[in-house]
Each structure stands twice: as C-alpha cells, then as structure tokens.
Amino acid sequence: MMRRPAILLLVLLAGTQVAAAADSLRSKLTERLSESQRMLLAVTEEDEIAVGRRVAANLLGVAPLVKDDKLQRYVNTVGRWVAAQSSRPDLPWRFGVVESADVNAFAGPGGYILVTRGLYASLSDESELAGVLAHEIAHVIERHHIELMRKTTLIEEGRKALEKQVGDKEELVRRLVGSGAQIFARRLDQAAEFEADRKGVVLAARAGYGPYGLPAVLQKIGSVAKSDDRVQLLFKTHPPVEERLRMLDRVMGAEFLRYERPGAGGALAPLR
Ligand SMILES: [Zn+2]
C-alpha cells in the first residue's frame, strides 16, 4: 500500500529526467553542429592572411618577383598609399611585380597583390598603376576570393566537412588553400569584377590620383588582340573590357571629371 505512490513518483521523476536528458542532448548536438559549421564558415582575418600568404607563395613559385628592389619598393609605396584610403588599412599589404610576359594582376586574400611585368610595361603613368592596384585592393577589401574559396570548400567537402569538426585552424587554412590552389585562374562572378572596378576608381581618386587611370589601362588591354597569348588568362577570368568600361562610364560619368587634375599621375619608376 505504501510503496505504490513511491513507485509512481519514481516513474514520474525518471520520465522528466529522460525528457530533460533528450533535451540537452538535442541542444548539445545542435550546438556542436553549429560550432563545426561556424568553424568552416567563419574565416577570420588571420585565416585570410594565412591563406593569402600561401596562395601568393604558389604564384611566386611560377612567376618570381622581378629582381629590382627599387621598383618593388616603389610599387609598395603606391599600393600601400592607395590601400591606406580603404576600409582595411591595417592588413599587411604587400605589392610586387612578377616575371611574366602576361598582362595581368592578382589579388591574394589578406593583401597580397601582384602585377606582371607585362602589365607594368604597358602603363604610362602612376595613376594607371594606382588604378590597377586599386582594383585588386578592392577585391581584397570585399573578400571576393576568400569567399569563393570558402564556398568551393563547402561544396567540395559538403556535409562530410560539416560532420567532421574542423577544430584546427591550420586545417581550415589548408583546406581553403587546397580549394583555391588555382585561385588566380578562377573566375569571380561578374558583379564582383564590376564592384572592384567601381570601388577601385574611388580608392585611386581618394588617394589623389586622376580617376581615369584604371579606365585607361582597360582601354589598352581592350586594344590587345583577343588571340594574343599574353591576355588569355585575364580575358578568361574577367568580363569583356568593353563591358567593364561601359559599367564604369555609367557610374563615373561627368561626376569624376572634377577629380581629374593635370599631373595627378606622375612618373612611373622605370622598368629595367
Ligand atoms: Zn578583378
């Protein structure tokens, strides 16, 4: 007689405990999944820099820096000045001219920007250099490449990667670099390129350069024969030059004329 209520009480207690345990397990699992998702989805500035350093090292492996300290210092001075006008002035910005006849420029995440000898040789003044660097700086500021690498990693590794906790930051960087080894040969979406053009022009103007530096370089690139080997990669990875100029014209219009002042370009460091 006396035991019955006790048993009932026990059963009731056990029931609530099971429910409580299930609840906390579910929330723990959810926490765990979102934690692993966060690890993969969140790429901190530190990761971005680590990825950029490796990606740049890959490129430098096939196209080393031009051996001219004066030229490299000069390009860094111009690049850092333009980058200082951006929303991320504190990134470890590095600029360089690499040995390649190609006409191209590359932006590695975290602030590693490289211009080919072929592109540098086609420039007429400093505002054109500033315009080219500013386009690449804008890619870095907006995290265009790192986002592409992150998405690629997620698609390639999919659920498998989400299930396996990426607890190690080193591992995350390795995976991102793995998915982006060919990042320089990858095409961003067109909107990202138009955005880099638009923001690049603003950055160069803010740095005191004539805003027509980038459009002038685009015009030159547009006049190179489409079949020319030196522009194949650039044409493959960017929207048609005519379209980029049309988009820029739409936003620049007459508005930018007020920024144009004679001699805003200045002389380039000679390329030996
Ligand atoms: Zn671009």
GROMACS .gro file of C-alpha atoms and ligand atoms in nm:
model
  273
    1MET     CA    1   0.000   0.000   0.000
    2MET     CA    2   0.272   0.241   0.097
    3ARG     CA    3   0.501   0.161  -0.197
    4ARG     CA    4   0.267   0.246  -0.478
    5PRO     CA    5   0.289   0.625  -0.460
    6ALA     CA    6   0.665   0.597  -0.425
    7ILE     CA    7   0.694   0.391  -0.745
    8LEU     CA    8   0.466   0.628  -0.926
    9LEU     CA    9   0.681   0.916  -0.809
   10LEU     CA   10   0.994   0.738  -0.930
   11VAL     CA   11   0.841   0.674  -1.271
   12LEU     CA   12   0.736   1.034  -1.295
   13LEU     CA   13   1.081   1.151  -1.195
   14ALA     CA   14   1.251   0.913  -1.439
   15GLY     CA   15   1.021   1.040  -1.712
   16THR     CA   16   1.115   1.401  -1.657
   17GLN     CA   17   1.480   1.309  -1.637
   18VAL     CA   18   1.466   1.128  -1.972
   19ALA     CA   19   1.292   1.423  -2.125
   20ALA     CA   20   1.549   1.659  -1.978
   21ALA     CA   21   1.835   1.438  -2.098
   22ALA     CA   22   1.690   1.423  -2.451
   23ASP     CA   23   1.651   1.796  -2.449
   24SER     CA   24   2.005   1.865  -2.350
   25LEU     CA   25   2.139   1.606  -2.594
   26ARG     CA   26   1.948   1.766  -2.876
   27SER     CA   27   2.071   2.109  -2.781
   28LYS     CA   28   2.424   1.976  -2.740
   29LEU     CA   29   2.415   1.819  -3.084
   30THR     CA   30   2.276   2.135  -3.233
   31GLU     CA   31   2.543   2.335  -3.059
   32ARG     CA   32   2.806   2.101  -3.185
   33LEU     CA   33   2.686   2.114  -3.544
   34SER     CA   34   2.660   2.488  -3.546
   35GLU     CA   35   3.004   2.505  -3.388
   36SER     CA   36   3.157   2.294  -3.664
   37GLN     CA   37   2.964   2.490  -3.922
   38ARG     CA   38   3.095   2.810  -3.772
   39MET     CA   39   3.450   2.681  -3.784
   40LEU     CA   40   3.415   2.616  -4.152
   41LEU     CA   41   3.206   2.914  -4.244
   42ALA     CA   42   3.386   3.176  -4.045
   43VAL     CA   43   3.713   3.278  -4.198
   44THR     CA   44   3.881   3.528  -3.970
   45GLU     CA   45   4.115   3.799  -4.087
   46GLU     CA   46   4.401   3.592  -3.951
   47ASP     CA   47   4.296   3.294  -4.167
   48GLU     CA   48   4.252   3.522  -4.464
   49ILE     CA   49   4.610   3.647  -4.429
   50ALA     CA   50   4.745   3.293  -4.384
   51VAL     CA   51   4.559   3.177  -4.697
   52GLY     CA   52   4.680   3.479  -4.898
   53ARG     CA   53   5.040   3.423  -4.796
   54ARG     CA   54   5.030   3.063  -4.923
   55VAL     CA   55   4.843   3.146  -5.240
   56ALA     CA   56   5.095   3.423  -5.318
   57ALA     CA   57   5.382   3.183  -5.248
   58ASN     CA   58   5.231   2.942  -5.502
   59LEU     CA   59   5.219   3.211  -5.767
   60LEU     CA   60   5.570   3.334  -5.686
   61GLY     CA   61   5.685   2.976  -5.737
   62VAL     CA   62   5.599   3.001  -6.108
   63ALA     CA   63   5.645   3.378  -6.154
   64PRO     CA   64   5.916   3.513  -5.920
   65LEU     CA   65   5.949   3.879  -5.824
   66VAL     CA   66   6.135   4.098  -6.072
   67LYS     CA   67   6.484   4.143  -5.925
   68ASP     CA   68   6.475   4.519  -5.881
   69ASP     CA   69   6.443   4.640  -5.522
   70LYS     CA   70   6.386   4.999  -5.624
   71LEU     CA   71   6.092   4.904  -5.846
   72GLN     CA   72   5.942   4.675  -5.581
   73ARG     CA   73   5.977   4.946  -5.314
   74TYR     CA   74   5.809   5.194  -5.545
   75VAL     CA   75   5.514   4.966  -5.621
   76ASN     CA   76   5.474   4.903  -5.248
   77THR     CA   77   5.475   5.275  -5.174
   78VAL     CA   78   5.200   5.343  -5.429
   79GLY     CA   79   4.999   5.035  -5.331
   80ARG     CA   80   5.014   5.099  -4.960
   81TRP     CA   81   4.913   5.460  -5.006
   82VAL     CA   82   4.606   5.356  -5.204
   83ALA     CA   83   4.526   5.076  -4.955
   84ALA     CA   84   4.555   5.328  -4.670
   85GLN     CA   85   4.245   5.501  -4.813
   86SER     CA   86   4.045   5.178  -4.787
   87SER     CA   87   3.831   5.039  -4.506
   88ARG     CA   88   4.105   4.788  -4.420
   89PRO     CA   89   4.424   4.993  -4.396
   90ASP     CA   90   4.577   4.765  -4.131
   91LEU     CA   91   4.608   4.449  -4.340
   92PRO     CA   92   4.972   4.352  -4.404
   93TRP     CA   93   4.960   4.492  -4.760
   94ARG     CA   94   5.233   4.362  -4.991
   95PHE     CA   95   5.275   4.450  -5.356
   96GLY     CA   96   5.508   4.315  -5.619
   97VAL     CA   97   5.591   4.297  -5.989
   98VAL     CA   98   5.643   3.939  -6.108
   99GLU     CA   99   5.835   3.797  -6.400
  100SER     CA  100   5.570   3.718  -6.658
  101ALA     CA  101   5.502   3.846  -7.006
  102ASP     CA  102   5.130   3.803  -6.938
  103VAL     CA  103   4.925   4.119  -6.894
  104ASN     CA  104   4.758   4.059  -6.560
  105ALA     CA  105   4.730   4.144  -6.191
  106PHE     CA  106   4.632   3.923  -5.899
  107ALA     CA  107   4.483   3.972  -5.556
  108GLY     CA  108   4.560   3.720  -5.284
  109PRO     CA  109   4.338   3.731  -4.975
  110GLY     CA  110   4.470   3.935  -4.686
  111GLY     CA  111   4.651   4.192  -4.900
  112TYR     CA  112   4.900   4.011  -5.129
  113ILE     CA  113   4.888   4.187  -5.465
  114LEU     CA  114   5.098   4.103  -5.767
  115VAL     CA  115   5.125   4.271  -6.106
  116THR     CA  116   5.300   4.109  -6.403
  117ARG     CA  117   5.595   4.266  -6.583
  118GLY     CA  118   5.381   4.257  -6.897
  119LEU     CA  119   5.112   4.474  -6.737
  120TYR     CA  120   5.359   4.710  -6.572
  121ALA     CA  121   5.535   4.765  -6.906
  122SER     CA  122   5.206   4.877  -7.061
  123LEU     CA  123   5.145   5.152  -6.803
  124SER     CA  124   5.203   5.516  -6.892
  125ASP     CA  125   5.193   5.687  -6.555
  126GLU     CA  126   5.140   5.641  -6.183
  127SER     CA  127   4.765   5.696  -6.195
  128GLU     CA  128   4.737   5.388  -6.418
  129LEU     CA  129   4.942   5.182  -6.171
  130ALA     CA  130   4.727   5.317  -5.886
  131GLY     CA  131   4.411   5.226  -6.081
  132VAL     CA  132   4.526   4.867  -6.140
  133LEU     CA  133   4.636   4.821  -5.778
  134ALA     CA  134   4.313   4.979  -5.652
  135HIS     CA  135   4.104   4.724  -5.849
  136GLU     CA  136   4.296   4.443  -5.678
  137ILE     CA  137   4.281   4.617  -5.339
  138ALA     CA  138   3.902   4.632  -5.377
  139HIS     CA  139   3.892   4.253  -5.434
  140VAL     CA  140   4.080   4.206  -5.104
  141ILE     CA  141   3.866   4.456  -4.912
  142GLU     CA  142   3.547   4.287  -5.029
  143ARG     CA  143   3.692   3.938  -4.963
  144HIS     CA  144   3.594   3.824  -5.313
  145HIS     CA  145   3.848   3.544  -5.346
  146ILE     CA  146   3.830   3.415  -4.992
  147GLU     CA  147   3.451   3.392  -5.026
  148LEU     CA  148   3.492   3.194  -5.348
  149MET     CA  149   3.739   2.962  -5.175
  150ARG     CA  150   3.508   2.922  -4.877
  151LYS     CA  151   3.213   2.835  -5.100
  152THR     CA  152   3.423   2.594  -5.304
  153THR     CA  153   3.541   2.421  -4.988
  154LEU     CA  154   3.185   2.387  -4.865
  155ILE     CA  155   3.062   2.249  -5.196
  156GLU     CA  156   3.355   2.012  -5.243
  157GLU     CA  157   3.361   1.881  -4.891
  158GLY     CA  158   2.992   1.929  -4.825
  159ARG     CA  159   2.830   1.757  -4.534
  160LYS     CA  160   3.135   1.543  -4.474
  161ALA     CA  161   3.328   1.850  -4.370
  162LEU     CA  162   3.044   1.976  -4.157
  163GLU     CA  163   3.018   1.646  -3.973
  164LYS     CA  164   3.387   1.630  -3.909
  165GLN     CA  165   3.474   1.909  -3.679
  166VAL     CA  166   3.736   2.135  -3.820
  167GLY     CA  167   3.876   2.228  -3.483
  168ASP     CA  168   4.222   2.304  -3.608
  169LYS     CA  169   4.265   2.646  -3.768
  170GLU     CA  170   4.572   2.521  -3.953
  171GLU     CA  171   4.350   2.256  -4.109
  172LEU     CA  172   4.094   2.515  -4.216
  173VAL     CA  173   4.364   2.721  -4.386
  174ARG     CA  174   4.500   2.408  -4.555
  175ARG     CA  175   4.154   2.320  -4.688
  176LEU     CA  176   4.089   2.670  -4.815
  177VAL     CA  177   4.425   2.684  -4.991
  178GLY     CA  178   4.359   2.337  -5.130
  179SER     CA  179   4.035   2.453  -5.286
  180GLY     CA  180   4.197   2.770  -5.413
  181ALA     CA  181   4.531   2.649  -5.545
  182GLN     CA  182   4.418   2.766  -5.888
  183ILE     CA  183   4.256   3.076  -5.745
  184PHE     CA  184   4.440   3.304  -5.985
  185ALA     CA  185   4.293   3.116  -6.278
  186ARG     CA  186   3.943   3.117  -6.134
  187ARG     CA  187   3.673   3.349  -6.246
  188LEU     CA  188   3.485   3.557  -5.991
  189ASP     CA  189   3.129   3.647  -6.073
  190GLN     CA  190   3.090   3.949  -6.297
  191ALA     CA  191   2.928   4.156  -6.024
  192ALA     CA  192   3.245   4.119  -5.814
  193GLU     CA  193   3.458   4.245  -6.103
  194PHE     CA  194   3.235   4.545  -6.169
  195GLU     CA  195   3.239   4.620  -5.798
  196ALA     CA  196   3.621   4.605  -5.790
  197ASP     CA  197   3.635   4.844  -6.087
  198ARG     CA  198   3.392   5.086  -5.928
  199LYS     CA  199   3.549   5.079  -5.582
  200GLY     CA  200   3.899   5.084  -5.730
  201VAL     CA  201   3.829   5.407  -5.913
  202VAL     CA  202   3.701   5.564  -5.592
  203LEU     CA  203   4.005   5.446  -5.394
  204ALA     CA  204   4.252   5.581  -5.650
  205ALA     CA  205   4.069   5.914  -5.656
  206ARG     CA  206   4.070   5.928  -5.277
  207ALA     CA  207   4.445   5.869  -5.287
  208GLY     CA  208   4.474   6.179  -5.505
  209TYR     CA  209   4.518   6.017  -5.844
  210GLY     CA  210   4.328   6.103  -6.156
  211PRO     CA  211   4.033   5.858  -6.162
  212TYR     CA  212   4.088   5.769  -6.527
  213GLY     CA  213   4.394   5.554  -6.456
  214LEU     CA  214   4.203   5.226  -6.446
  215PRO     CA  215   3.980   5.304  -6.747
  216ALA     CA  216   4.292   5.399  -6.944
  217VAL     CA  217   4.453   5.062  -6.867
  218LEU     CA  218   4.131   4.881  -6.958
  219GLN     CA  219   4.127   5.061  -7.289
  220LYS     CA  220   4.484   4.946  -7.360
  221ILE     CA  221   4.400   4.589  -7.265
  222GLY     CA  222   4.095   4.606  -7.489
  223SER     CA  223   4.312   4.700  -7.786
  224VAL     CA  224   4.529   4.388  -7.749
  225ALA     CA  225   4.426   4.118  -7.995
  226LYS     CA  226   4.193   3.864  -7.836
  227SER     CA  227   4.414   3.586  -7.966
  228ASP     CA  228   4.727   3.730  -7.800
  229ASP     CA  229   4.870   3.478  -7.552
  230ARG     CA  230   4.952   3.749  -7.303
  231VAL     CA  231   4.587   3.833  -7.232
  232GLN     CA  232   4.429   3.486  -7.242
  233LEU     CA  233   4.413   3.438  -6.865
  234LEU     CA  234   4.291   3.792  -6.800
  235PHE     CA  235   4.016   3.757  -7.061
  236LYS     CA  236   3.919   3.419  -6.920
  237THR     CA  237   3.888   3.548  -6.564
  238HIS     CA  238   3.732   3.890  -6.623
  239PRO     CA  239   3.424   4.021  -6.806
  240PRO     CA  240   3.487   4.173  -7.152
  241VAL     CA  241   3.678   4.502  -7.127
  242GLU     CA  242   3.412   4.689  -7.329
  243GLU     CA  243   3.152   4.586  -7.076
  244ARG     CA  244   3.369   4.692  -6.782
  245LEU     CA  245   3.424   5.031  -6.943
  246ARG     CA  246   3.053   5.069  -7.010
  247MET     CA  247   2.973   4.990  -6.646
  248LEU     CA  248   3.237   5.233  -6.523
  249ASP     CA  249   3.118   5.503  -6.757
  250ARG     CA  250   2.770   5.466  -6.613
  251VAL     CA  251   2.887   5.536  -6.257
  252MET     CA  252   3.170   5.775  -6.334
  253GLY     CA  253   3.005   5.990  -6.599
  254ALA     CA  254   3.079   6.356  -6.557
  255GLU     CA  255   3.089   6.321  -6.180
  256PHE     CA  256   3.452   6.216  -6.177
  257LEU     CA  257   3.569   6.493  -6.405
  258ARG     CA  258   3.607   6.717  -6.103
  259TYR     CA  259   3.871   6.483  -5.962
  260GLU     CA  260   4.075   6.497  -6.278
  261ARG     CA  261   4.368   6.731  -6.239
  262PRO     CA  262   4.667   6.762  -6.462
  263GLY     CA  263   4.977   6.580  -6.348
  264ALA     CA  264   4.786   6.370  -6.095
  265GLY     CA  265   4.953   6.067  -6.248
  266GLY     CA  266   5.321   6.141  -6.200
  267ALA     CA  267   5.607   5.945  -6.348
  268LEU     CA  268   5.645   5.572  -6.304
  269ALA     CA  269   5.961   5.407  -6.173
  270PRO     CA  270   6.146   5.273  -6.474
  271LEU     CA  271   6.119   4.901  -6.554
  272ARG     CA  272   6.458   4.757  -6.638
  273ZN      ZN  273   3.948   4.157  -6.095
   0.00000   0.00000   0.00000
